[in-house]
């Protein structure tokens, strides 16, 4: 059964309940859909040493990659504030390692609004890639 964009946003919202955010109190959830329709979710996990915190998008892509997925269709990102949060620069680069430039990224703008949609290449033009390192 095909999921709608709204279903993917809802999955990103739902996983926020599992976020560990004692410092920022800023819950983020991500839902990453594979090309074959499987969805992997992740939430942010903060650490007192901020640099060791994990971002929702990183957790979702790690779950997918560790089970052998390498072809992705869409990513939905949502915060508890429903403020249109986009993946940070570090997460954009991680996504670029595993996803095509045309990955659809849906950013939750709230209950009464359509999500804002980007492609990964819009969010991260001129990405660092294996080709740029050769």
JSON list of N, CA and C in Angstrom, two decimals, residues 69-118:
[
{"chain": "A", "resi": 69, "resn": "UNK", "atom": "N", "xyz": [19.34, -1.30, 2.88]},
{"chain": "A", "resi": 69, "resn": "UNK", "atom": "CA", "xyz": [18.69, -0.38, 1.93]},
{"chain": "A", "resi": 69, "resn": "UNK", "atom": "C", "xyz": [19.67, 0.68, 1.47]},
{"chain": "A", "resi": 70, "resn": "UNK", "atom": "N", "xyz": [19.60, 0.97, 0.16]},
{"chain": "A", "resi": 70, "resn": "UNK", "atom": "CA", "xyz": [20.48, 1.99, -0.43]},
{"chain": "A", "resi": 70, "resn": "UNK", "atom": "C", "xyz": [19.74, 2.86, -1.45]},
{"chain": "A", "resi": 71, "resn": "UNK", "atom": "N", "xyz": [18.44, 2.67, -1.59]},
{"chain": "A", "resi": 71, "resn": "UNK", "atom": "CA", "xyz": [17.67, 3.41, -2.59]},
{"chain": "A", "resi": 71, "resn": "UNK", "atom": "C", "xyz": [16.49, 4.05, -1.87]},
{"chain": "A", "resi": 72, "resn": "UNK", "atom": "N", "xyz": [16.46, 5.38, -1.84]},
{"chain": "A", "resi": 72, "resn": "UNK", "atom": "CA", "xyz": [15.48, 6.10, -1.03]},
{"chain": "A", "resi": 72, "resn": "UNK", "atom": "C", "xyz": [14.64, 7.05, -1.88]},
{"chain": "A", "resi": 73, "resn": "UNK", "atom": "N", "xyz": [13.39, 7.23, -1.48]},
{"chain": "A", "resi": 73, "resn": "UNK", "atom": "CA", "xyz": [12.44, 8.03, -2.24]},
{"chain": "A", "resi": 73, "resn": "UNK", "atom": "C", "xyz": [12.10, 9.36, -1.57]},
{"chain": "A", "resi": 74, "resn": "UNK", "atom": "N", "xyz": [11.80, 9.31, -0.26]},
{"chain": "A", "resi": 74, "resn": "UNK", "atom": "CA", "xyz": [11.34, 10.51, 0.44]},
{"chain": "A", "resi": 74, "resn": "UNK", "atom": "C", "xyz": [11.82, 10.51, 1.88]},
{"chain": "A", "resi": 75, "resn": "UNK", "atom": "N", "xyz": [11.94, 11.70, 2.41]},
{"chain": "A", "resi": 75, "resn": "UNK", "atom": "CA", "xyz": [12.23, 11.91, 3.83]},
{"chain": "A", "resi": 75, "resn": "UNK", "atom": "C", "xyz": [11.26, 12.94, 4.36]},
{"chain": "A", "resi": 76, "resn": "UNK", "atom": "N", "xyz": [10.62, 12.64, 5.48]},
{"chain": "A", "resi": 76, "resn": "UNK", "atom": "CA", "xyz": [9.79, 13.63, 6.16]},
{"chain": "A", "resi": 76, "resn": "UNK", "atom": "C", "xyz": [10.47, 14.00, 7.47]},
{"chain": "A", "resi": 77, "resn": "UNK", "atom": "N", "xyz": [10.48, 15.29, 7.78]},
{"chain": "A", "resi": 77, "resn": "UNK", "atom": "CA", "xyz": [11.08, 15.79, 9.01]},
{"chain": "A", "resi": 77, "resn": "UNK", "atom": "C", "xyz": [10.05, 16.65, 9.72]},
{"chain": "A", "resi": 78, "resn": "UNK", "atom": "N", "xyz": [9.94, 16.45, 11.03]},
{"chain": "A", "resi": 78, "resn": "UNK", "atom": "CA", "xyz": [8.97, 17.20, 11.82]},
{"chain": "A", "resi": 78, "resn": "UNK", "atom": "C", "xyz": [9.56, 17.53, 13.18]},
{"chain": "A", "resi": 79, "resn": "UNK", "atom": "N", "xyz": [9.26, 18.70, 13.68]},
{"chain": "A", "resi": 79, "resn": "UNK", "atom": "CA", "xyz": [9.64, 19.04, 15.05]},
{"chain": "A", "resi": 79, "resn": "UNK", "atom": "C", "xyz": [8.36, 19.19, 15.88]},
{"chain": "A", "resi": 80, "resn": "UNK", "atom": "N", "xyz": [8.52, 19.13, 17.17]},
{"chain": "A", "resi": 80, "resn": "UNK", "atom": "CA", "xyz": [7.38, 19.33, 18.06]},
{"chain": "A", "resi": 80, "resn": "UNK", "atom": "C", "xyz": [6.74, 20.69, 17.88]},
{"chain": "A", "resi": 81, "resn": "UNK", "atom": "N", "xyz": [7.48, 21.63, 17.35]},
{"chain": "A", "resi": 81, "resn": "UNK", "atom": "CA", "xyz": [6.96, 22.98, 17.12]},
{"chain": "A", "resi": 81, "resn": "UNK", "atom": "C", "xyz": [6.29, 23.13, 15.77]},
{"chain": "A", "resi": 82, "resn": "UNK", "atom": "N", "xyz": [6.41, 22.13, 14.90]},
{"chain": "A", "resi": 82, "resn": "UNK", "atom": "CA", "xyz": [5.82, 22.17, 13.55]},
{"chain": "A", "resi": 82, "resn": "UNK", "atom": "C", "xyz": [6.22, 23.45, 12.83]},
{"chain": "A", "resi": 83, "resn": "UNK", "atom": "N", "xyz": [7.52, 23.72, 12.85]},
{"chain": "A", "resi": 83, "resn": "UNK", "atom": "CA", "xyz": [8.06, 24.99, 12.34]},
{"chain": "A", "resi": 83, "resn": "UNK", "atom": "C", "xyz": [8.77, 24.86, 11.00]},
{"chain": "A", "resi": 84, "resn": "UNK", "atom": "N", "xyz": [8.52, 23.77, 10.28]},
{"chain": "A", "resi": 84, "resn": "UNK", "atom": "CA", "xyz": [9.15, 23.62, 8.98]},
{"chain": "A", "resi": 84, "resn": "UNK", "atom": "C", "xyz": [10.61, 23.26, 9.04]},
{"chain": "A", "resi": 85, "resn": "UNK", "atom": "N", "xyz": [11.05, 22.68, 10.15]},
{"chain": "A", "resi": 85, "resn": "UNK", "atom": "CA", "xyz": [12.45, 22.34, 10.32]},
{"chain": "A", "resi": 85, "resn": "UNK", "atom": "C", "xyz": [12.97, 21.55, 9.11]},
{"chain": "A", "resi": 86, "resn": "UNK", "atom": "N", "xyz": [14.18, 21.90, 8.69]},
{"chain": "A", "resi": 86, "resn": "UNK", "atom": "CA", "xyz": [14.86, 21.17, 7.62]},
{"chain": "A", "resi": 86, "resn": "UNK", "atom": "C", "xyz": [16.05, 20.43, 8.23]},
{"chain": "A", "resi": 87, "resn": "UNK", "atom": "N", "xyz": [16.57, 19.43, 7.55]},
{"chain": "A", "resi": 87, "resn": "UNK", "atom": "CA", "xyz": [17.77, 18.77, 8.04]},
{"chain": "A", "resi": 87, "resn": "UNK", "atom": "C", "xyz": [18.92, 19.77, 8.15]},
{"chain": "A", "resi": 88, "resn": "UNK", "atom": "N", "xyz": [19.73, 19.62, 9.20]},
{"chain": "A", "resi": 88, "resn": "UNK", "atom": "CA", "xyz": [20.90, 20.49, 9.36]},
{"chain": "A", "resi": 88, "resn": "UNK", "atom": "C", "xyz": [21.95, 20.14, 8.32]},
{"chain": "A", "resi": 89, "resn": "UNK", "atom": "N", "xyz": [23.00, 20.92, 8.25]},
{"chain": "A", "resi": 89, "resn": "UNK", "atom": "CA", "xyz": [24.05, 20.69, 7.26]},
{"chain": "A", "resi": 89, "resn": "UNK", "atom": "C", "xyz": [24.71, 19.33, 7.39]},
{"chain": "A", "resi": 90, "resn": "UNK", "atom": "N", "xyz": [24.96, 18.90, 8.63]},
{"chain": "A", "resi": 90, "resn": "UNK", "atom": "CA", "xyz": [25.58, 17.59, 8.84]},
{"chain": "A", "resi": 90, "resn": "UNK", "atom": "C", "xyz": [24.67, 16.48, 8.32]},
{"chain": "A", "resi": 91, "resn": "UNK", "atom": "N", "xyz": [23.38, 16.58, 8.61]},
{"chain": "A", "resi": 91, "resn": "UNK", "atom": "CA", "xyz": [22.43, 15.56, 8.14]},
{"chain": "A", "resi": 91, "resn": "UNK", "atom": "C", "xyz": [22.28, 15.61, 6.63]},
{"chain": "A", "resi": 92, "resn": "UNK", "atom": "N", "xyz": [22.32, 16.79, 6.06]},
{"chain": "A", "resi": 92, "resn": "UNK", "atom": "CA", "xyz": [22.25, 16.90, 4.60]},
{"chain": "A", "resi": 92, "resn": "UNK", "atom": "C", "xyz": [23.41, 16.17, 3.95]},
{"chain": "A", "resi": 93, "resn": "UNK", "atom": "N", "xyz": [24.60, 16.32, 4.51]},
{"chain": "A", "resi": 93, "resn": "UNK", "atom": "CA", "xyz": [25.76, 15.64, 3.96]},
{"chain": "A", "resi": 93, "resn": "UNK", "atom": "C", "xyz": [25.64, 14.13, 4.14]},
{"chain": "A", "resi": 94, "resn": "UNK", "atom": "N", "xyz": [25.13, 13.69, 5.28]},
{"chain": "A", "resi": 94, "resn": "UNK", "atom": "CA", "xyz": [24.92, 12.25, 5.49]},
{"chain": "A", "resi": 94, "resn": "UNK", "atom": "C", "xyz": [23.91, 11.72, 4.49]},
{"chain": "A", "resi": 95, "resn": "UNK", "atom": "N", "xyz": [22.83, 12.44, 4.28]},
{"chain": "A", "resi": 95, "resn": "UNK", "atom": "CA", "xyz": [21.83, 12.03, 3.29]},
{"chain": "A", "resi": 95, "resn": "UNK", "atom": "C", "xyz": [22.46, 11.95, 1.90]},
{"chain": "A", "resi": 96, "resn": "UNK", "atom": "N", "xyz": [23.32, 12.91, 1.57]},
{"chain": "A", "resi": 96, "resn": "UNK", "atom": "CA", "xyz": [23.95, 12.93, 0.24]},
{"chain": "A", "resi": 96, "resn": "UNK", "atom": "C", "xyz": [24.85, 11.71, 0.03]},
{"chain": "A", "resi": 97, "resn": "UNK", "atom": "N", "xyz": [25.35, 11.15, 1.10]},
{"chain": "A", "resi": 97, "resn": "UNK", "atom": "CA", "xyz": [26.19, 9.95, 0.98]},
{"chain": "A", "resi": 97, "resn": "UNK", "atom": "C", "xyz": [25.39, 8.74, 0.49]},
{"chain": "A", "resi": 98, "resn": "UNK", "atom": "N", "xyz": [24.10, 8.71, 0.85]},
{"chain": "A", "resi": 98, "resn": "UNK", "atom": "CA", "xyz": [23.28, 7.53, 0.57]},
{"chain": "A", "resi": 98, "resn": "UNK", "atom": "C", "xyz": [22.09, 7.78, -0.35]},
{"chain": "A", "resi": 99, "resn": "UNK", "atom": "N", "xyz": [21.78, 9.03, -0.64]},
{"chain": "A", "resi": 99, "resn": "UNK", "atom": "CA", "xyz": [20.56, 9.35, -1.39]},
{"chain": "A", "resi": 99, "resn": "UNK", "atom": "C", "xyz": [20.90, 10.12, -2.65]},
{"chain": "A", "resi": 100, "resn": "UNK", "atom": "N", "xyz": [20.04, 10.02, -3.64]},
{"chain": "A", "resi": 100, "resn": "UNK", "atom": "CA", "xyz": [20.19, 10.79, -4.87]},
{"chain": "A", "resi": 100, "resn": "UNK", "atom": "C", "xyz": [19.85, 12.25, -4.64]},
{"chain": "A", "resi": 101, "resn": "UNK", "atom": "N", "xyz": [20.33, 13.09, -5.54]},
{"chain": "A", "resi": 101, "resn": "UNK", "atom": "CA", "xyz": [20.03, 14.53, -5.47]},
{"chain": "A", "resi": 101, "resn": "UNK", "atom": "C", "xyz": [18.54, 14.82, -5.49]},
{"chain": "A", "resi": 102, "resn": "UNK", "atom": "N", "xyz": [17.76, 13.92, -6.11]},
{"chain": "A", "resi": 102, "resn": "UNK", "atom": "CA", "xyz": [16.32, 14.17, -6.25]},
{"chain": "A", "resi": 102, "resn": "UNK", "atom": "C", "xyz": [15.50, 13.61, -5.09]},
{"chain": "A", "resi": 103, "resn": "UNK", "atom": "N", "xyz": [16.14, 13.18, -3.99]},
{"chain": "A", "resi": 103, "resn": "UNK", "atom": "CA", "xyz": [15.39, 12.76, -2.81]},
{"chain": "A", "resi": 103, "resn": "UNK", "atom": "C", "xyz": [14.42, 13.86, -2.42]},
{"chain": "A", "resi": 104, "resn": "UNK", "atom": "N", "xyz": [13.16, 13.52, -2.27]},
{"chain": "A", "resi": 104, "resn": "UNK", "atom": "CA", "xyz": [12.15, 14.49, -1.82]},
{"chain": "A", "resi": 104, "resn": "UNK", "atom": "C", "xyz": [12.25, 14.64, -0.30]},
{"chain": "A", "resi": 105, "resn": "UNK", "atom": "N", "xyz": [12.36, 15.87, 0.17]},
{"chain": "A", "resi": 105, "resn": "UNK", "atom": "CA", "xyz": [12.45, 16.17, 1.60]},
{"chain": "A", "resi": 105, "resn": "UNK", "atom": "C", "xyz": [11.22, 17.00, 1.96]},
{"chain": "A", "resi": 106, "resn": "UNK", "atom": "N", "xyz": [10.37, 16.43, 2.82]},
{"chain": "A", "resi": 106, "resn": "UNK", "atom": "CA", "xyz": [9.12, 17.07, 3.24]},
{"chain": "A", "resi": 106, "resn": "UNK", "atom": "C", "xyz": [9.30, 17.63, 4.64]},
{"chain": "A", "resi": 107, "resn": "UNK", "atom": "N", "xyz": [9.03, 18.92, 4.82]},
{"chain": "A", "resi": 107, "resn": "UNK", "atom": "CA", "xyz": [9.24, 19.59, 6.10]},
{"chain": "A", "resi": 107, "resn": "UNK", "atom": "C", "xyz": [7.90, 20.02, 6.66]},
{"chain": "A", "resi": 108, "resn": "UNK", "atom": "N", "xyz": [7.59, 19.53, 7.85]},
{"chain": "A", "resi": 108, "resn": "UNK", "atom": "CA", "xyz": [6.29, 19.71, 8.49]},
{"chain": "A", "resi": 108, "resn": "UNK", "atom": "C", "xyz": [6.06, 21.16, 8.91]},
{"chain": "A", "resi": 109, "resn": "UNK", "atom": "N", "xyz": [5.01, 21.74, 8.36]},
{"chain": "A", "resi": 109, "resn": "UNK", "atom": "CA", "xyz": [4.63, 23.12, 8.67]},
{"chain": "A", "resi": 109, "resn": "UNK", "atom": "C", "xyz": [3.42, 23.19, 9.61]},
{"chain": "A", "resi": 110, "resn": "UNK", "atom": "N", "xyz": [2.92, 22.05, 10.07]},
{"chain": "A", "resi": 110, "resn": "UNK", "atom": "CA", "xyz": [1.80, 22.06, 11.01]},
{"chain": "A", "resi": 110, "resn": "UNK", "atom": "C", "xyz": [0.56, 21.41, 10.45]},
{"chain": "A", "resi": 111, "resn": "UNK", "atom": "N", "xyz": [-0.43, 21.22, 11.31]},
{"chain": "A", "resi": 111, "resn": "UNK", "atom": "CA", "xyz": [-1.66, 20.50, 10.98]},
{"chain": "A", "resi": 111, "resn": "UNK", "atom": "C", "xyz": [-2.42, 21.08, 9.80]},
{"chain": "A", "resi": 112, "resn": "UNK", "atom": "N", "xyz": [-2.50, 22.39, 9.71]},
{"chain": "A", "resi": 112, "resn": "UNK", "atom": "CA", "xyz": [-3.33, 23.03, 8.71]},
{"chain": "A", "resi": 112, "resn": "UNK", "atom": "C", "xyz": [-2.57, 23.53, 7.48]},
{"chain": "A", "resi": 113, "resn": "UNK", "atom": "N", "xyz": [-1.35, 23.05, 7.33]},
{"chain": "A", "resi": 113, "resn": "UNK", "atom": "CA", "xyz": [-0.53, 23.52, 6.21]},
{"chain": "A", "resi": 113, "resn": "UNK", "atom": "C", "xyz": [0.09, 22.34, 5.48]},
{"chain": "A", "resi": 114, "resn": "UNK", "atom": "N", "xyz": [0.27, 22.50, 4.20]},
{"chain": "A", "resi": 114, "resn": "UNK", "atom": "CA", "xyz": [1.00, 21.49, 3.42]},
{"chain": "A", "resi": 114, "resn": "UNK", "atom": "C", "xyz": [2.47, 21.55, 3.81]},
{"chain": "A", "resi": 115, "resn": "UNK", "atom": "N", "xyz": [3.15, 20.41, 3.79]},
{"chain": "A", "resi": 115, "resn": "UNK", "atom": "CA", "xyz": [4.59, 20.47, 4.08]},
{"chain": "A", "resi": 115, "resn": "UNK", "atom": "C", "xyz": [5.33, 21.23, 2.98]},
{"chain": "A", "resi": 116, "resn": "UNK", "atom": "N", "xyz": [6.40, 21.87, 3.37]},
{"chain": "A", "resi": 116, "resn": "UNK", "atom": "CA", "xyz": [7.29, 22.48, 2.39]},
{"chain": "A", "resi": 116, "resn": "UNK", "atom": "C", "xyz": [8.15, 21.36, 1.82]},
{"chain": "A", "resi": 117, "resn": "UNK", "atom": "N", "xyz": [8.30, 21.34, 0.51]},
{"chain": "A", "resi": 117, "resn": "UNK", "atom": "CA", "xyz": [9.05, 20.27, -0.14]},
{"chain": "A", "resi": 117, "resn": "UNK", "atom": "C", "xyz": [10.29, 20.82, -0.82]},
{"chain": "A", "resi": 118, "resn": "UNK", "atom": "N", "xyz": [11.38, 20.12, -0.63]},
{"chain": "A", "resi": 118, "resn": "UNK", "atom": "CA", "xyz": [12.65, 20.42, -1.29]},
{"chain": "A", "resi": 118, "resn": "UNK", "atom": "C", "xyz": [13.16, 19.13, -1.91]}
]
